[in-house]
Amino acid sequence: MKKGKQIYEGKAKKVYRTDDQRFLIVSYKDDATAFNGLKKGTIEGKGVINNKMSNLLMQRLEKAGVPTHYVTELSDRETLVKKVSIVPLEVIVRNIAAGSFSKRYGVEEGIVFASPTVEFSYKNDDLGDPLLNQAHAVAMHLATTEEMETIKKYAFAVNEELKRFWAECGVTLVDFKLEFGRLADGTIVLADEISPDTCRLWDMKTGEKLDKDRFRRDLGGVEDAYTEVMGRLLQHI
């Protein structure tokens, strides 16, 4: 597969065309951002970890019945994916109160929910990615009712599979963000990435944060946390 022109650069990845219009190449960067890009920095080696972790977990999810955009890993930082039209929604699944949920609703971090929650935000940096509900998403033509139901079904399926897997690794899956896309025929598939950038991961015994919160909150040891969680994944995948 021949790598072509760069068509997009985001906060954590670059995207390139290929000589086959059905596929794209995603390249992961070490750049780190938080608070809608207000805080910026670098996490050495993050791109390699996020690329490999996302690919391994997406393959696991495929086997569990969740379709993804993953095709094959090309190198430490690059992956071939199916070309999708991204649904402009961030889908957040939460098992435990943390982060913006705790701040927004005045709920103490660490409170375990009786059942997982799902929320949606509109992917729009200029507006600060505002929360919206399913009716809003349909009214704004971001997705159809049927697509929203499919997205919710897949989001909860991802949660069950990943929560079980991370528990095997001695890690608690607190919450995570997903993005979905449409293939050329309209099929909804999981896209973007699954990594310490997009998941809150706490050590099951100590509660130590093993994710990007270490960068957001200036806790230090960011690279060590990413390396630690990747090491645990490789021992159990």
PDB file of C-alpha atoms in Angstrom:
ATOM      1  CA  MET A   1       0.000   0.000   0.000  1.00  0.00           C
ATOM      2  CA  LYS A   2       1.571   3.280  -1.127  1.00  0.00           C
ATOM      3  CA  LYS A   3       1.443   6.241   1.275  1.00  0.00           C
ATOM      4  CA  GLY A   4       0.084   9.391  -0.329  1.00  0.00           C
ATOM      5  CA  LYS A   5      -0.634  12.999   0.573  1.00  0.00           C
ATOM      6  CA  GLN A   6      -1.382  14.066   4.153  1.00  0.00           C
ATOM      7  CA  ILE A   7      -5.045  15.049   4.350  1.00  0.00           C
ATOM      8  CA  TYR A   8      -5.483  15.746   8.061  1.00  0.00           C
ATOM      9  CA  GLU A   9      -3.503  16.510  11.192  1.00  0.00           C
ATOM     10  CA  GLY A  10      -5.164  16.431  14.592  1.00  0.00           C
ATOM     11  CA  LYS A  11      -3.960  16.733  18.159  1.00  0.00           C
ATOM     12  CA  ALA A  12      -2.530  13.214  18.291  1.00  0.00           C
ATOM     13  CA  LYS A  13      -2.488  11.820  14.749  1.00  0.00           C
ATOM     14  CA  LYS A  14      -1.861  12.524  11.079  1.00  0.00           C
ATOM     15  CA  VAL A  15      -3.868  10.896   8.295  1.00  0.00           C
ATOM     16  CA  TYR A  16      -2.617  10.110   4.789  1.00  0.00           C
ATOM     17  CA  ARG A  17      -4.226   8.963   1.557  1.00  0.00           C
ATOM     18  CA  THR A  18      -3.170   5.699  -0.049  1.00  0.00           C
ATOM     19  CA  ASP A  19      -3.242   4.451  -3.627  1.00  0.00           C
ATOM     20  CA  ASP A  20      -6.507   2.660  -2.766  1.00  0.00           C
ATOM     21  CA  GLN A  21      -9.386   5.043  -2.011  1.00  0.00           C
ATOM     22  CA  ARG A  22     -10.915   2.526   0.402  1.00  0.00           C
ATOM     23  CA  PHE A  23      -8.027   2.882   2.871  1.00  0.00           C
ATOM     24  CA  LEU A  24      -6.056   5.510   4.773  1.00  0.00           C
ATOM     25  CA  ILE A  25      -2.853   5.476   6.821  1.00  0.00           C
ATOM     26  CA  VAL A  26      -2.958   6.857  10.369  1.00  0.00           C
ATOM     27  CA  SER A  27       0.312   8.021  11.943  1.00  0.00           C
ATOM     28  CA  TYR A  28       0.458   8.521  15.720  1.00  0.00           C
ATOM     29  CA  LYS A  29       2.356  11.482  17.226  1.00  0.00           C
ATOM     30  CA  ASP A  30       3.942  12.069  20.629  1.00  0.00           C
ATOM     31  CA  ASP A  31       2.145  15.417  20.962  1.00  0.00           C
ATOM     32  CA  ALA A  32      -0.120  15.722  23.994  1.00  0.00           C
ATOM     33  CA  THR A  33      -2.963  18.177  24.556  1.00  0.00           C
ATOM     34  CA  ALA A  34      -5.586  18.715  27.234  1.00  0.00           C
ATOM     35  CA  PHE A  35      -8.503  21.036  27.951  1.00  0.00           C
ATOM     36  CA  ASN A  36      -9.448  21.381  24.264  1.00  0.00           C
ATOM     37  CA  GLY A  37      -5.892  22.170  23.265  1.00  0.00           C
ATOM     38  CA  LEU A  38      -5.234  24.844  25.904  1.00  0.00           C
ATOM     39  CA  LYS A  39      -2.471  22.723  27.462  1.00  0.00           C
ATOM     40  CA  LYS A  40       0.165  21.287  25.131  1.00  0.00           C
ATOM     41  CA  GLY A  41       3.221  19.136  25.568  1.00  0.00           C
ATOM     42  CA  THR A  42       5.012  15.970  24.503  1.00  0.00           C
ATOM     43  CA  ILE A  43       4.852  12.463  25.936  1.00  0.00           C
ATOM     44  CA  GLU A  44       7.900  10.622  24.645  1.00  0.00           C
ATOM     45  CA  GLY A  45       6.993   7.333  22.956  1.00  0.00           C
ATOM     46  CA  LYS A  46       3.249   7.895  23.304  1.00  0.00           C
ATOM     47  CA  GLY A  47       2.624   7.515  19.579  1.00  0.00           C
ATOM     48  CA  VAL A  48       4.121   4.043  19.478  1.00  0.00           C
ATOM     49  CA  ILE A  49       2.205   2.878  22.558  1.00  0.00           C
ATOM     50  CA  ASN A  50      -1.128   4.322  21.414  1.00  0.00           C
ATOM     51  CA  ASN A  51      -0.750   2.835  17.942  1.00  0.00           C
ATOM     52  CA  LYS A  52       0.059  -0.658  19.152  1.00  0.00           C
ATOM     53  CA  MET A  53      -2.437  -0.638  22.025  1.00  0.00           C
ATOM     54  CA  SER A  54      -5.278   0.559  19.805  1.00  0.00           C
ATOM     55  CA  ASN A  55      -4.527  -2.097  17.218  1.00  0.00           C
ATOM     56  CA  LEU A  56      -4.369  -4.953  19.719  1.00  0.00           C
ATOM     57  CA  LEU A  57      -7.592  -3.884  21.446  1.00  0.00           C
ATOM     58  CA  MET A  58      -9.464  -3.316  18.194  1.00  0.00           C
ATOM     59  CA  GLN A  59      -8.551  -6.806  17.052  1.00  0.00           C
ATOM     60  CA  ARG A  60      -9.898  -8.126  20.346  1.00  0.00           C
ATOM     61  CA  LEU A  61     -13.113  -6.142  19.887  1.00  0.00           C
ATOM     62  CA  GLU A  62     -13.537  -7.451  16.338  1.00  0.00           C
ATOM     63  CA  LYS A  63     -13.510 -10.975  17.756  1.00  0.00           C
ATOM     64  CA  ALA A  64     -16.146  -9.859  20.289  1.00  0.00           C
ATOM     65  CA  GLY A  65     -18.451  -8.700  17.475  1.00  0.00           C
ATOM     66  CA  VAL A  66     -17.687  -4.966  17.336  1.00  0.00           C
ATOM     67  CA  PRO A  67     -16.693  -3.907  13.783  1.00  0.00           C
ATOM     68  CA  THR A  68     -13.763  -1.482  13.570  1.00  0.00           C
ATOM     69  CA  HIS A  69     -11.801   0.475  10.987  1.00  0.00           C
ATOM     70  CA  TYR A  70      -8.604  -1.497  11.717  1.00  0.00           C
ATOM     71  CA  VAL A  71      -6.906  -3.292   8.804  1.00  0.00           C
ATOM     72  CA  THR A  72      -3.242  -3.902   9.642  1.00  0.00           C
ATOM     73  CA  GLU A  73      -0.314  -2.391  11.516  1.00  0.00           C
ATOM     74  CA  LEU A  74       2.316  -1.021   9.131  1.00  0.00           C
ATOM     75  CA  SER A  75       5.003   0.114  11.588  1.00  0.00           C
ATOM     76  CA  ASP A  76       5.490   1.218  15.190  1.00  0.00           C
ATOM     77  CA  ARG A  77       3.582   4.435  14.509  1.00  0.00           C
ATOM     78  CA  GLU A  78       1.494   3.761  11.394  1.00  0.00           C
ATOM     79  CA  THR A  79      -1.622   1.692  10.765  1.00  0.00           C
ATOM     80  CA  LEU A  80      -3.716   1.008   7.691  1.00  0.00           C
ATOM     81  CA  VAL A  81      -7.408   1.652   8.344  1.00  0.00           C
ATOM     82  CA  LYS A  82     -10.638   1.600   6.382  1.00  0.00           C
ATOM     83  CA  LYS A  83     -11.673   5.027   5.170  1.00  0.00           C
ATOM     84  CA  VAL A  84     -14.680   6.253   7.131  1.00  0.00           C
ATOM     85  CA  SER A  85     -16.750   9.381   7.433  1.00  0.00           C
ATOM     86  CA  ILE A  86     -16.498  10.225  11.132  1.00  0.00           C
ATOM     87  CA  VAL A  87     -19.775  10.712  12.991  1.00  0.00           C
ATOM     88  CA  PRO A  88     -19.150  14.085  14.715  1.00  0.00           C
ATOM     89  CA  LEU A  89     -19.865  12.775  18.192  1.00  0.00           C
ATOM     90  CA  GLU A  90     -17.663  11.830  21.111  1.00  0.00           C
ATOM     91  CA  VAL A  91     -19.194   8.867  22.897  1.00  0.00           C
ATOM     92  CA  ILE A  92     -18.183   8.680  26.558  1.00  0.00           C
ATOM     93  CA  VAL A  93     -18.860   5.570  28.631  1.00  0.00           C
ATOM     94  CA  ARG A  94     -18.384   5.868  32.397  1.00  0.00           C
ATOM     95  CA  ASN A  95     -18.160   3.164  35.049  1.00  0.00           C
ATOM     96  CA  ILE A  96     -16.895   5.371  37.876  1.00  0.00           C
ATOM     97  CA  ALA A  97     -17.296   9.095  38.598  1.00  0.00           C
ATOM     98  CA  ALA A  98     -14.196  11.043  37.562  1.00  0.00           C
ATOM     99  CA  GLY A  99     -12.955  14.038  35.610  1.00  0.00           C
ATOM    100  CA  SER A 100     -15.528  16.337  34.022  1.00  0.00           C
ATOM    101  CA  PHE A 101     -18.443  14.233  35.325  1.00  0.00           C
ATOM    102  CA  SER A 102     -17.390  14.837  38.924  1.00  0.00           C
ATOM    103  CA  LYS A 103     -16.841  18.543  38.307  1.00  0.00           C
ATOM    104  CA  ARG A 104     -20.085  19.017  36.399  1.00  0.00           C
ATOM    105  CA  TYR A 105     -22.347  17.272  38.887  1.00  0.00           C
ATOM    106  CA  GLY A 106     -20.429  17.665  42.153  1.00  0.00           C
ATOM    107  CA  VAL A 107     -19.921  13.917  42.499  1.00  0.00           C
ATOM    108  CA  GLU A 108     -16.872  12.668  44.379  1.00  0.00           C
ATOM    109  CA  GLU A 109     -14.293  10.949  42.197  1.00  0.00           C
ATOM    110  CA  GLY A 110     -14.208   7.209  42.667  1.00  0.00           C
ATOM    111  CA  ILE A 111     -17.937   6.636  43.183  1.00  0.00           C
ATOM    112  CA  VAL A 112     -18.791   3.411  41.333  1.00  0.00           C
ATOM    113  CA  PHE A 113     -21.998   3.574  39.297  1.00  0.00           C
ATOM    114  CA  ALA A 114     -24.655   0.892  39.681  1.00  0.00           C
ATOM    115  CA  SER A 115     -24.513   0.527  35.901  1.00  0.00           C
ATOM    116  CA  PRO A 116     -22.394   2.193  33.211  1.00  0.00           C
ATOM    117  CA  THR A 117     -23.525   5.516  31.772  1.00  0.00           C
ATOM    118  CA  VAL A 118     -23.168   6.855  28.249  1.00  0.00           C
ATOM    119  CA  GLU A 119     -23.077  10.483  27.158  1.00  0.00           C
ATOM    120  CA  PHE A 120     -22.492  12.277  23.880  1.00  0.00           C
ATOM    121  CA  SER A 121     -20.705  15.480  22.995  1.00  0.00           C
ATOM    122  CA  TYR A 122     -20.698  17.358  19.714  1.00  0.00           C
ATOM    123  CA  LYS A 123     -17.221  17.253  18.148  1.00  0.00           C
ATOM    124  CA  ASN A 124     -16.664  20.972  17.674  1.00  0.00           C
ATOM    125  CA  ASP A 125     -13.554  22.591  19.151  1.00  0.00           C
ATOM    126  CA  ASP A 126     -14.899  26.114  18.623  1.00  0.00           C
ATOM    127  CA  LEU A 127     -17.899  25.303  20.837  1.00  0.00           C
ATOM    128  CA  GLY A 128     -15.873  23.332  23.384  1.00  0.00           C
ATOM    129  CA  ASP A 129     -17.374  19.939  22.453  1.00  0.00           C
ATOM    130  CA  PRO A 130     -20.716  20.594  24.201  1.00  0.00           C
ATOM    131  CA  LEU A 131     -22.816  17.792  25.636  1.00  0.00           C
ATOM    132  CA  LEU A 132     -25.937  16.817  23.730  1.00  0.00           C
ATOM    133  CA  ASN A 133     -28.517  14.065  23.916  1.00  0.00           C
ATOM    134  CA  GLN A 134     -29.688  11.565  21.328  1.00  0.00           C
ATOM    135  CA  ALA A 135     -32.619  13.733  20.231  1.00  0.00           C
ATOM    136  CA  HIS A 136     -30.261  16.673  19.653  1.00  0.00           C
ATOM    137  CA  ALA A 137     -27.929  14.514  17.561  1.00  0.00           C
ATOM    138  CA  VAL A 138     -30.809  13.354  15.381  1.00  0.00           C
ATOM    139  CA  ALA A 139     -32.281  16.862  15.080  1.00  0.00           C
ATOM    140  CA  MET A 140     -28.897  18.231  13.974  1.00  0.00           C
ATOM    141  CA  HIS A 141     -28.542  15.418  11.407  1.00  0.00           C
ATOM    142  CA  LEU A 142     -25.338  14.207  13.058  1.00  0.00           C
ATOM    143  CA  ALA A 143     -26.716  10.659  13.048  1.00  0.00           C
ATOM    144  CA  THR A 144     -30.017   8.883  12.504  1.00  0.00           C
ATOM    145  CA  THR A 145     -32.013   7.298  15.317  1.00  0.00           C
ATOM    146  CA  GLU A 146     -30.962   3.868  14.062  1.00  0.00           C
ATOM    147  CA  GLU A 147     -27.306   4.890  13.974  1.00  0.00           C
ATOM    148  CA  MET A 148     -27.492   6.251  17.501  1.00  0.00           C
ATOM    149  CA  GLU A 149     -28.925   2.970  18.757  1.00  0.00           C
ATOM    150  CA  THR A 150     -26.169   1.057  16.979  1.00  0.00           C
ATOM    151  CA  ILE A 151     -23.513   3.351  18.448  1.00  0.00           C
ATOM    152  CA  LYS A 152     -24.899   2.889  21.972  1.00  0.00           C
ATOM    153  CA  LYS A 153     -25.046  -0.884  21.530  1.00  0.00           C
ATOM    154  CA  TYR A 154     -21.435  -1.019  20.382  1.00  0.00           C
ATOM    155  CA  ALA A 155     -20.276   1.414  23.086  1.00  0.00           C
ATOM    156  CA  PHE A 156     -21.675  -0.761  25.867  1.00  0.00           C
ATOM    157  CA  ALA A 157     -20.276  -3.898  24.192  1.00  0.00           C
ATOM    158  CA  VAL A 158     -16.833  -2.252  24.074  1.00  0.00           C
ATOM    159  CA  ASN A 159     -17.166  -1.397  27.756  1.00  0.00           C
ATOM    160  CA  GLU A 160     -17.989  -4.942  28.790  1.00  0.00           C
ATOM    161  CA  GLU A 161     -15.127  -6.444  26.792  1.00  0.00           C
ATOM    162  CA  LEU A 162     -12.517  -3.887  27.844  1.00  0.00           C
ATOM    163  CA  LYS A 163     -13.610  -3.769  31.480  1.00  0.00           C
ATOM    164  CA  ARG A 164     -13.173  -7.540  31.689  1.00  0.00           C
ATOM    165  CA  PHE A 165      -9.822  -7.469  29.901  1.00  0.00           C
ATOM    166  CA  TRP A 166      -8.319  -4.612  31.926  1.00  0.00           C
ATOM    167  CA  ALA A 167      -9.415  -6.332  35.149  1.00  0.00           C
ATOM    168  CA  GLU A 168      -7.273  -9.303  34.082  1.00  0.00           C
ATOM    169  CA  CYS A 169      -4.391  -6.822  33.863  1.00  0.00           C
ATOM    170  CA  GLY A 170      -5.028  -5.474  37.374  1.00  0.00           C
ATOM    171  CA  VAL A 171      -6.431  -2.254  35.933  1.00  0.00           C
ATOM    172  CA  THR A 172      -9.804  -0.588  36.525  1.00  0.00           C
ATOM    173  CA  LEU A 173     -11.465   0.895  33.450  1.00  0.00           C
ATOM    174  CA  VAL A 174     -12.936   4.110  34.865  1.00  0.00           C
ATOM    175  CA  ASP A 175     -14.236   5.721  31.680  1.00  0.00           C
ATOM    176  CA  PHE A 176     -13.309   6.189  28.029  1.00  0.00           C
ATOM    177  CA  LYS A 177     -14.117   8.089  24.851  1.00  0.00           C
ATOM    178  CA  LEU A 178     -14.982   6.467  21.535  1.00  0.00           C
ATOM    179  CA  GLU A 179     -15.553   7.733  18.018  1.00  0.00           C
ATOM    180  CA  PHE A 180     -17.457   5.968  15.268  1.00  0.00           C
ATOM    181  CA  GLY A 181     -17.483   6.309  11.505  1.00  0.00           C
ATOM    182  CA  ARG A 182     -19.461   5.271   8.450  1.00  0.00           C
ATOM    183  CA  LEU A 183     -18.005   3.083   5.742  1.00  0.00           C
ATOM    184  CA  ALA A 184     -18.867   3.871   2.121  1.00  0.00           C
ATOM    185  CA  ASP A 185     -21.966   1.647   2.382  1.00  0.00           C
ATOM    186  CA  GLY A 186     -23.135   3.400   5.578  1.00  0.00           C
ATOM    187  CA  THR A 187     -22.060   0.667   7.990  1.00  0.00           C
ATOM    188  CA  ILE A 188     -21.182   2.040  11.440  1.00  0.00           C
ATOM    189  CA  VAL A 189     -17.761   0.954  12.736  1.00  0.00           C
ATOM    190  CA  LEU A 190     -15.542   1.864  15.666  1.00  0.00           C
ATOM    191  CA  ALA A 191     -12.822   4.307  14.604  1.00  0.00           C
ATOM    192  CA  ASP A 192     -10.163   6.602  16.135  1.00  0.00           C
ATOM    193  CA  GLU A 193      -8.153   4.947  18.952  1.00  0.00           C
ATOM    194  CA  ILE A 194      -8.300   3.182  22.318  1.00  0.00           C
ATOM    195  CA  SER A 195      -5.364   4.224  24.484  1.00  0.00           C
ATOM    196  CA  PRO A 196      -4.299   5.964  27.710  1.00  0.00           C
ATOM    197  CA  ASP A 197      -5.120   9.177  25.824  1.00  0.00           C
ATOM    198  CA  THR A 198      -8.780   8.210  25.549  1.00  0.00           C
ATOM    199  CA  CYS A 199      -9.283   5.973  28.618  1.00  0.00           C
ATOM    200  CA  ARG A 200      -9.031   6.534  32.361  1.00  0.00           C
ATOM    201  CA  LEU A 201      -7.136   3.557  33.738  1.00  0.00           C
ATOM    202  CA  TRP A 202      -6.445   3.145  37.461  1.00  0.00           C
ATOM    203  CA  ASP A 203      -4.319   0.519  39.143  1.00  0.00           C
ATOM    204  CA  MET A 204      -6.804  -1.858  40.734  1.00  0.00           C
ATOM    205  CA  LYS A 205      -4.928  -2.113  44.050  1.00  0.00           C
ATOM    206  CA  THR A 206      -3.445   1.353  44.572  1.00  0.00           C
ATOM    207  CA  GLY A 207      -5.751   3.581  42.508  1.00  0.00           C
ATOM    208  CA  GLU A 208      -2.693   5.058  40.783  1.00  0.00           C
ATOM    209  CA  LYS A 209      -3.582   6.809  37.540  1.00  0.00           C
ATOM    210  CA  LEU A 210      -2.084   5.131  34.461  1.00  0.00           C
ATOM    211  CA  ASP A 211      -3.396   7.485  31.774  1.00  0.00           C
ATOM    212  CA  LYS A 212      -3.327  11.036  30.412  1.00  0.00           C
ATOM    213  CA  ASP A 213      -4.648  12.454  33.679  1.00  0.00           C
ATOM    214  CA  ARG A 214      -1.021  12.372  34.798  1.00  0.00           C
ATOM    215  CA  PHE A 215      -0.350  14.961  32.069  1.00  0.00           C
ATOM    216  CA  ARG A 216      -3.569  16.921  32.610  1.00  0.00           C
ATOM    217  CA  ARG A 217      -3.003  17.253  36.350  1.00  0.00           C
ATOM    218  CA  ASP A 218       0.797  17.624  36.338  1.00  0.00           C
ATOM    219  CA  LEU A 219       1.251  14.441  38.364  1.00  0.00           C
ATOM    220  CA  GLY A 220       4.540  13.493  36.719  1.00  0.00           C
ATOM    221  CA  GLY A 221       5.580  10.015  35.598  1.00  0.00           C
ATOM    222  CA  VAL A 222       3.499  10.244  32.431  1.00  0.00           C
ATOM    223  CA  GLU A 223       5.798   8.176  30.207  1.00  0.00           C
ATOM    224  CA  ASP A 224       6.214   5.577  32.962  1.00  0.00           C
ATOM    225  CA  ALA A 225       2.433   5.224  33.317  1.00  0.00           C
ATOM    226  CA  TYR A 226       1.925   4.682  29.569  1.00  0.00           C
ATOM    227  CA  THR A 227       4.765   2.144  29.510  1.00  0.00           C
ATOM    228  CA  GLU A 228       3.368   0.348  32.566  1.00  0.00           C
ATOM    229  CA  VAL A 229      -0.116  -0.055  31.175  1.00  0.00           C
ATOM    230  CA  MET A 230       1.234  -1.202  27.801  1.00  0.00           C
ATOM    231  CA  GLY A 231       3.393  -3.778  29.537  1.00  0.00           C
ATOM    232  CA  ARG A 232       0.417  -5.173  31.401  1.00  0.00           C
ATOM    233  CA  LEU A 233      -1.593  -5.358  28.192  1.00  0.00           C
ATOM    234  CA  LEU A 234       1.148  -7.304  26.401  1.00  0.00           C
ATOM    235  CA  GLN A 235       1.300  -9.805  29.277  1.00  0.00           C
ATOM    236  CA  HIS A 236      -2.414 -10.578  29.000  1.00  0.00           C
ATOM    237  CA  ILE A 237      -3.410 -10.042  25.357  1.00  0.00           C
TER     238      ILE A 237
END
